Amino acid sequence: MDNVTPLGGDVYEIDTRMAGYSGITAGYLILGDRPCLVETGTSTSAPVVREALTSLGVGPNDLATVVVTHIHLDHAGGVGDIAGHYPAAEIVVHEKGARHLADPSRLMASARMVWGDQLDRLFGRLAPTDAARIRTLGDTGSIDLGGGRTLSGHYSPGHAKHHVGLLDSFTGDLYVGDAAGVYLPETGDLRPATPPPDFDLQTALNSVALFGELGPQRLLFSHYGPVTDVDSTLERSAEELRIWVDLTTQAHTAGMDLDHAVAMVRDRTRERYAALATENEETAERFELLSGAPSNVAGIMHWLERTRPAAT
């Protein structure tokens, strides 16, 4: 299949074709003794993911584990659908996200407030998962991949309070979710992902530092794909966080409203990203969808309003 890419070590990247785009969200199949799917993509992507698993020889009763780095709908929106199709699979998520997979009503209501009419087109609806099938991770935890191979969970809540990184003991691959930002392989751009309501700068920097301390051999971005230059990529991730926070702080201090802050930050960061200079409008549109300036600035402003109230 043209949306399945072997990455070595029995790891396969699956383009989930989110909202019909290529290169938006990746799921990853670890095809060991106990096959494990990392990230499901959206609910509308579930048929694409199922077809990819079938092409790799994984039948309905073969998938042992589904694990998500966090419960945002572009990563976990398909959990309920995938769980229904693979009845033997255990569903693994951080303990702070588990209740939302069992009862998605609050999560979906919140997403509807943010995305409005775009919600159905971009993400679809997260179906509930039987709570008895959900296993939770805490600050750490381990997933058995069979043959002595494990996927260890590492709490990394800078992007979201229910976020974990996942380290493969065999390959050294680190599944970074959104905690290291959004990577665009065509241009090599890396941009932060700082949406409301959970973003916290120091926590985000600590998460990036933790990823470095784990000594991964490769970073597997959910958005999007593998990166082997680990150290410089994590350094860039921390740098991007600081730049966006510094600029948004300037806007906050100046009393700008969100729209003006977004315009200022977008203008002053534009030259950092080749994707925004390309003549390929789809690439630029995809980059903005993956890590949009309005969402990033709103998340930082929300954090600033909690931690640095404006003077009256």
PDB file of N, CA and C in Angstrom, residues 192-263:
ATOM      1  N   PRO A 192       6.472  24.400  17.299  1.00  0.00           N
ATOM      2  CA  PRO A 192       5.906  23.896  18.557  1.00  0.00           C
ATOM      3  C   PRO A 192       4.412  23.606  18.426  1.00  0.00           C
ATOM      4  N   ALA A 193       3.917  22.823  19.376  1.00  0.00           N
ATOM      5  CA  ALA A 193       2.483  22.552  19.483  1.00  0.00           C
ATOM      6  C   ALA A 193       2.079  22.912  20.907  1.00  0.00           C
ATOM      7  N   THR A 194       1.465  24.084  21.070  1.00  0.00           N
ATOM      8  CA  THR A 194       1.218  24.647  22.405  1.00  0.00           C
ATOM      9  C   THR A 194      -0.244  25.022  22.593  1.00  0.00           C
ATOM     10  N   PRO A 195      -1.177  24.100  22.348  1.00  0.00           N
ATOM     11  CA  PRO A 195      -2.595  24.469  22.421  1.00  0.00           C
ATOM     12  C   PRO A 195      -3.073  24.612  23.849  1.00  0.00           C
ATOM     13  N   PRO A 196      -4.179  25.312  24.047  1.00  0.00           N
ATOM     14  CA  PRO A 196      -4.814  25.319  25.360  1.00  0.00           C
ATOM     15  C   PRO A 196      -5.486  23.945  25.591  1.00  0.00           C
ATOM     16  N   PRO A 197      -5.766  23.579  26.833  1.00  0.00           N
ATOM     17  CA  PRO A 197      -5.594  24.397  28.039  1.00  0.00           C
ATOM     18  C   PRO A 197      -4.385  24.027  28.882  1.00  0.00           C
ATOM     19  N   ASP A 198      -3.584  23.034  28.444  1.00  0.00           N
ATOM     20  CA  ASP A 198      -2.597  22.431  29.356  1.00  0.00           C
ATOM     21  C   ASP A 198      -1.177  22.947  29.203  1.00  0.00           C
ATOM     22  N   PHE A 199      -0.891  23.751  28.150  1.00  0.00           N
ATOM     23  CA  PHE A 199       0.495  24.130  27.915  1.00  0.00           C
ATOM     24  C   PHE A 199       1.108  24.839  29.123  1.00  0.00           C
ATOM     25  N   ASP A 200       2.339  24.448  29.417  1.00  0.00           N
ATOM     26  CA  ASP A 200       3.142  25.102  30.455  1.00  0.00           C
ATOM     27  C   ASP A 200       4.590  25.064  29.974  1.00  0.00           C
ATOM     28  N   LEU A 201       5.247  26.222  29.914  1.00  0.00           N
ATOM     29  CA  LEU A 201       6.561  26.288  29.293  1.00  0.00           C
ATOM     30  C   LEU A 201       7.577  25.394  29.992  1.00  0.00           C
ATOM     31  N   GLN A 202       7.740  25.543  31.305  1.00  0.00           N
ATOM     32  CA  GLN A 202       8.777  24.769  31.970  1.00  0.00           C
ATOM     33  C   GLN A 202       8.498  23.274  31.878  1.00  0.00           C
ATOM     34  N   THR A 203       7.234  22.902  31.987  1.00  0.00           N
ATOM     35  CA  THR A 203       6.875  21.493  31.855  1.00  0.00           C
ATOM     36  C   THR A 203       7.188  20.991  30.452  1.00  0.00           C
ATOM     37  N   ALA A 204       6.914  21.823  29.449  1.00  0.00           N
ATOM     38  CA  ALA A 204       7.215  21.444  28.070  1.00  0.00           C
ATOM     39  C   ALA A 204       8.719  21.285  27.864  1.00  0.00           C
ATOM     40  N   LEU A 205       9.504  22.219  28.385  1.00  0.00           N
ATOM     41  CA  LEU A 205      10.964  22.117  28.268  1.00  0.00           C
ATOM     42  C   LEU A 205      11.479  20.894  29.014  1.00  0.00           C
ATOM     43  N   ASN A 206      10.896  20.609  30.164  1.00  0.00           N
ATOM     44  CA  ASN A 206      11.301  19.421  30.921  1.00  0.00           C
ATOM     45  C   ASN A 206      11.007  18.142  30.137  1.00  0.00           C
ATOM     46  N   SER A 207       9.895  18.133  29.431  1.00  0.00           N
ATOM     47  CA  SER A 207       9.542  16.956  28.632  1.00  0.00           C
ATOM     48  C   SER A 207      10.547  16.745  27.503  1.00  0.00           C
ATOM     49  N   VAL A 208      10.923  17.832  26.838  1.00  0.00           N
ATOM     50  CA  VAL A 208      11.924  17.734  25.769  1.00  0.00           C
ATOM     51  C   VAL A 208      13.266  17.262  26.336  1.00  0.00           C
ATOM     52  N   ALA A 209      13.644  17.803  27.499  1.00  0.00           N
ATOM     53  CA  ALA A 209      14.891  17.381  28.141  1.00  0.00           C
ATOM     54  C   ALA A 209      14.854  15.905  28.509  1.00  0.00           C
ATOM     55  N   LEU A 210      13.711  15.445  29.008  1.00  0.00           N
ATOM     56  CA  LEU A 210      13.557  14.032  29.350  1.00  0.00           C
ATOM     57  C   LEU A 210      13.771  13.158  28.121  1.00  0.00           C
ATOM     58  N   PHE A 211      13.222  13.559  26.999  1.00  0.00           N
ATOM     59  CA  PHE A 211      13.401  12.790  25.776  1.00  0.00           C
ATOM     60  C   PHE A 211      14.888  12.642  25.443  1.00  0.00           C
ATOM     61  N   GLY A 212      15.660  13.710  25.630  1.00  0.00           N
ATOM     62  CA  GLY A 212      17.092  13.617  25.386  1.00  0.00           C
ATOM     63  C   GLY A 212      17.781  12.673  26.351  1.00  0.00           C
ATOM     64  N   GLU A 213      17.369  12.721  27.605  1.00  0.00           N
ATOM     65  CA  GLU A 213      17.985  11.859  28.631  1.00  0.00           C
ATOM     66  C   GLU A 213      17.715  10.378  28.376  1.00  0.00           C
ATOM     67  N   LEU A 214      16.628  10.075  27.684  1.00  0.00           N
ATOM     68  CA  LEU A 214      16.308   8.672  27.386  1.00  0.00           C
ATOM     69  C   LEU A 214      17.245   8.078  26.349  1.00  0.00           C
ATOM     70  N   GLY A 215      17.994   8.912  25.640  1.00  0.00           N
ATOM     71  CA  GLY A 215      18.979   8.435  24.667  1.00  0.00           C
ATOM     72  C   GLY A 215      18.400   7.705  23.473  1.00  0.00           C
ATOM     73  N   PRO A 216      17.338   8.210  22.871  1.00  0.00           N
ATOM     74  CA  PRO A 216      16.746   7.494  21.729  1.00  0.00           C
ATOM     75  C   PRO A 216      17.664   7.508  20.513  1.00  0.00           C
ATOM     76  N   GLN A 217      17.493   6.505  19.675  1.00  0.00           N
ATOM     77  CA  GLN A 217      18.234   6.436  18.425  1.00  0.00           C
ATOM     78  C   GLN A 217      17.508   7.163  17.294  1.00  0.00           C
ATOM     79  N   ARG A 218      16.212   7.295  17.467  1.00  0.00           N
ATOM     80  CA  ARG A 218      15.395   7.922  16.423  1.00  0.00           C
ATOM     81  C   ARG A 218      14.145   8.478  17.082  1.00  0.00           C
ATOM     82  N   LEU A 219      13.653   9.605  16.556  1.00  0.00           N
ATOM     83  CA  LEU A 219      12.393  10.181  16.997  1.00  0.00           C
ATOM     84  C   LEU A 219      11.336   9.862  15.954  1.00  0.00           C
ATOM     85  N   LEU A 220      10.197   9.348  16.410  1.00  0.00           N
ATOM     86  CA  LEU A 220       9.083   9.086  15.511  1.00  0.00           C
ATOM     87  C   LEU A 220       7.967  10.063  15.844  1.00  0.00           C
ATOM     88  N   PHE A 221       7.822  11.055  14.975  1.00  0.00           N
ATOM     89  CA  PHE A 221       6.819  12.101  15.161  1.00  0.00           C
ATOM     90  C   PHE A 221       5.456  11.605  14.679  1.00  0.00           C
ATOM     91  N   SER A 222       4.438  11.883  15.468  1.00  0.00           N
ATOM     92  CA  SER A 222       3.078  11.616  14.983  1.00  0.00           C
ATOM     93  C   SER A 222       2.745  12.552  13.839  1.00  0.00           C
ATOM     94  N   HIS A 223       3.328  13.748  13.876  1.00  0.00           N
ATOM     95  CA  HIS A 223       3.259  14.713  12.772  1.00  0.00           C
ATOM     96  C   HIS A 223       4.698  15.160  12.489  1.00  0.00           C
ATOM     97  N   TYR A 224       5.577  14.683  11.566  1.00  0.00           N
ATOM     98  CA  TYR A 224       5.218  13.488  10.873  1.00  0.00           C
ATOM     99  C   TYR A 224       6.494  12.746  10.496  1.00  0.00           C
ATOM    100  N   GLY A 225       6.588  11.507  10.927  1.00  0.00           N
ATOM    101  CA  GLY A 225       7.627  10.627  10.439  1.00  0.00           C
ATOM    102  C   GLY A 225       8.887  10.552  11.277  1.00  0.00           C
ATOM    103  N   PRO A 226       9.872   9.762  10.797  1.00  0.00           N
ATOM    104  CA  PRO A 226      11.095   9.495  11.558  1.00  0.00           C
ATOM    105  C   PRO A 226      12.152  10.578  11.369  1.00  0.00           C
ATOM    106  N   VAL A 227      12.894  10.840  12.440  1.00  0.00           N
ATOM    107  CA  VAL A 227      14.024  11.775  12.408  1.00  0.00           C
ATOM    108  C   VAL A 227      15.181  11.113  13.153  1.00  0.00           C
ATOM    109  N   THR A 228      16.334  11.029  12.510  1.00  0.00           N
ATOM    110  CA  THR A 228      17.487  10.374  13.124  1.00  0.00           C
ATOM    111  C   THR A 228      18.438  11.358  13.800  1.00  0.00           C
ATOM    112  N   ASP A 229      18.364  12.633  13.452  1.00  0.00           N
ATOM    113  CA  ASP A 229      19.244  13.641  14.057  1.00  0.00           C
ATOM    114  C   ASP A 229      18.610  14.085  15.375  1.00  0.00           C
ATOM    115  N   VAL A 230      18.758  13.235  16.391  1.00  0.00           N
ATOM    116  CA  VAL A 230      17.988  13.376  17.622  1.00  0.00           C
ATOM    117  C   VAL A 230      18.367  14.629  18.394  1.00  0.00           C
ATOM    118  N   ASP A 231      19.653  14.802  18.675  1.00  0.00           N
ATOM    119  CA  ASP A 231      20.071  15.886  19.569  1.00  0.00           C
ATOM    120  C   ASP A 231      19.720  17.259  19.012  1.00  0.00           C
ATOM    121  N   SER A 232      20.052  17.500  17.741  1.00  0.00           N
ATOM    122  CA  SER A 232      19.793  18.829  17.180  1.00  0.00           C
ATOM    123  C   SER A 232      18.293  19.077  17.037  1.00  0.00           C
ATOM    124  N   THR A 233      17.523  18.020  16.794  1.00  0.00           N
ATOM    125  CA  THR A 233      16.079  18.184  16.669  1.00  0.00           C
ATOM    126  C   THR A 233      15.462  18.559  18.012  1.00  0.00           C
ATOM    127  N   LEU A 234      15.903  17.928  19.087  1.00  0.00           N
ATOM    128  CA  LEU A 234      15.376  18.274  20.410  1.00  0.00           C
ATOM    129  C   LEU A 234      15.840  19.664  20.834  1.00  0.00           C
ATOM    130  N   GLU A 235      17.057  20.044  20.458  1.00  0.00           N
ATOM    131  CA  GLU A 235      17.512  21.411  20.739  1.00  0.00           C
ATOM    132  C   GLU A 235      16.643  22.419  19.997  1.00  0.00           C
ATOM    133  N   ARG A 236      16.314  22.123  18.761  1.00  0.00           N
ATOM    134  CA  ARG A 236      15.448  23.003  17.974  1.00  0.00           C
ATOM    135  C   ARG A 236      14.056  23.069  18.599  1.00  0.00           C
ATOM    136  N   SER A 237      13.576  21.950  19.087  1.00  0.00           N
ATOM    137  CA  SER A 237      12.256  21.929  19.732  1.00  0.00           C
ATOM    138  C   SER A 237      12.204  22.893  20.907  1.00  0.00           C
ATOM    139  N   ALA A 238      13.228  22.849  21.762  1.00  0.00           N
ATOM    140  CA  ALA A 238      13.268  23.757  22.919  1.00  0.00           C
ATOM    141  C   ALA A 238      13.408  25.207  22.473  1.00  0.00           C
ATOM    142  N   GLU A 239      14.210  25.434  21.439  1.00  0.00           N
ATOM    143  CA  GLU A 239      14.391  26.789  20.924  1.00  0.00           C
ATOM    144  C   GLU A 239      13.075  27.355  20.392  1.00  0.00           C
ATOM    145  N   GLU A 240      12.332  26.556  19.652  1.00  0.00           N
ATOM    146  CA  GLU A 240      11.056  27.008  19.102  1.00  0.00           C
ATOM    147  C   GLU A 240      10.079  27.368  20.221  1.00  0.00           C
ATOM    148  N   LEU A 241      10.036  26.535  21.261  1.00  0.00           N
ATOM    149  CA  LEU A 241       9.160  26.835  22.396  1.00  0.00           C
ATOM    150  C   LEU A 241       9.483  28.198  22.986  1.00  0.00           C
ATOM    151  N   ARG A 242      10.761  28.449  23.210  1.00  0.00           N
ATOM    152  CA  ARG A 242      11.166  29.713  23.827  1.00  0.00           C
ATOM    153  C   ARG A 242      10.830  30.906  22.937  1.00  0.00           C
ATOM    154  N   ILE A 243      11.044  30.769  21.636  1.00  0.00           N
ATOM    155  CA  ILE A 243      10.772  31.877  20.712  1.00  0.00           C
ATOM    156  C   ILE A 243       9.286  32.216  20.699  1.00  0.00           C
ATOM    157  N   TRP A 244       8.441  31.196  20.586  1.00  0.00           N
ATOM    158  CA  TRP A 244       6.999  31.460  20.549  1.00  0.00           C
ATOM    159  C   TRP A 244       6.505  32.037  21.866  1.00  0.00           C
ATOM    160  N   VAL A 245       7.054  31.563  22.968  1.00  0.00           N
ATOM    161  CA  VAL A 245       6.646  32.118  24.266  1.00  0.00           C
ATOM    162  C   VAL A 245       7.137  33.548  24.416  1.00  0.00           C
ATOM    163  N   ASP A 246       8.370  33.821  24.005  1.00  0.00           N
ATOM    164  CA  ASP A 246       8.890  35.190  24.112  1.00  0.00           C
ATOM    165  C   ASP A 246       8.028  36.167  23.309  1.00  0.00           C
ATOM    166  N   LEU A 247       7.692  35.803  22.080  1.00  0.00           N
ATOM    167  CA  LEU A 247       6.907  36.697  21.238  1.00  0.00           C
ATOM    168  C   LEU A 247       5.484  36.876  21.778  1.00  0.00           C
ATOM    169  N   THR A 248       4.879  35.787  22.217  1.00  0.00           N
ATOM    170  CA  THR A 248       3.525  35.881  22.754  1.00  0.00           C
ATOM    171  C   THR A 248       3.513  36.678  24.056  1.00  0.00           C
ATOM    172  N   THR A 249       4.584  36.553  24.841  1.00  0.00           N
ATOM    173  CA  THR A 249       4.691  37.339  26.068  1.00  0.00           C
ATOM    174  C   THR A 249       4.763  38.833  25.753  1.00  0.00           C
ATOM    175  N   GLN A 250       5.501  39.192  24.695  1.00  0.00           N
ATOM    176  CA  GLN A 250       5.544  40.591  24.281  1.00  0.00           C
ATOM    177  C   GLN A 250       4.141  41.096  23.935  1.00  0.00           C
ATOM    178  N   ALA A 251       3.389  40.268  23.201  1.00  0.00           N
ATOM    179  CA  ALA A 251       2.029  40.657  22.825  1.00  0.00           C
ATOM    180  C   ALA A 251       1.133  40.775  24.055  1.00  0.00           C
ATOM    181  N   HIS A 252       1.281  39.852  24.985  1.00  0.00           N
ATOM    182  CA  HIS A 252       0.478  39.862  26.212  1.00  0.00           C
ATOM    183  C   HIS A 252       0.795  41.093  27.043  1.00  0.00           C
ATOM    184  N   THR A 253       2.075  41.415  27.172  1.00  0.00           N
ATOM    185  CA  THR A 253       2.498  42.574  27.943  1.00  0.00           C
ATOM    186  C   THR A 253       1.982  43.871  27.324  1.00  0.00           C
ATOM    187  N   ALA A 254       1.908  43.885  25.994  1.00  0.00           N
ATOM    188  CA  ALA A 254       1.415  45.075  25.290  1.00  0.00           C
ATOM    189  C   ALA A 254      -0.107  45.175  25.309  1.00  0.00           C
ATOM    190  N   GLY A 255      -0.776  44.191  25.897  1.00  0.00           N
ATOM    191  CA  GLY A 255      -2.228  44.228  26.005  1.00  0.00           C
ATOM    192  C   GLY A 255      -2.957  43.857  24.729  1.00  0.00           C
ATOM    193  N   MET A 256      -2.273  43.168  23.804  1.00  0.00           N
ATOM    194  CA  MET A 256      -2.935  42.779  22.559  1.00  0.00           C
ATOM    195  C   MET A 256      -4.000  41.722  22.822  1.00  0.00           C
ATOM    196  N   ASP A 257      -5.078  41.778  22.034  1.00  0.00           N
ATOM    197  CA  ASP A 257      -6.046  40.686  22.076  1.00  0.00           C
ATOM    198  C   ASP A 257      -5.493  39.522  21.258  1.00  0.00           C
ATOM    199  N   LEU A 258      -6.216  38.402  21.265  1.00  0.00           N
ATOM    200  CA  LEU A 258      -5.693  37.187  20.642  1.00  0.00           C
ATOM    201  C   LEU A 258      -5.442  37.384  19.147  1.00  0.00           C
ATOM    202  N   ASP A 259      -6.369  38.005  18.442  1.00  0.00           N
ATOM    203  CA  ASP A 259      -6.208  38.154  16.995  1.00  0.00           C
ATOM    204  C   ASP A 259      -4.964  38.955  16.658  1.00  0.00           C
ATOM    205  N   HIS A 260      -4.724  40.042  17.385  1.00  0.00           N
ATOM    206  CA  HIS A 260      -3.537  40.853  17.112  1.00  0.00           C
ATOM    207  C   HIS A 260      -2.262  40.122  17.528  1.00  0.00           C
ATOM    208  N   ALA A 261      -2.327  39.368  18.615  1.00  0.00           N
ATOM    209  CA  ALA A 261      -1.164  38.597  19.040  1.00  0.00           C
ATOM    210  C   ALA A 261      -0.811  37.541  18.002  1.00  0.00           C
ATOM    211  N   VAL A 262      -1.817  36.858  17.475  1.00  0.00           N
ATOM    212  CA  VAL A 262      -1.573  35.842  16.443  1.00  0.00           C
ATOM    213  C   VAL A 262      -0.932  36.472  15.217  1.00  0.00           C
ATOM    214  N   ALA A 263      -1.443  37.602  14.788  1.00  0.00           N
ATOM    215  CA  ALA A 263      -0.898  38.269  13.608  1.00  0.00           C
ATOM    216  C   ALA A 263       0.560  38.661  13.828  1.00  0.00           C
TER     217      ALA A 263
END
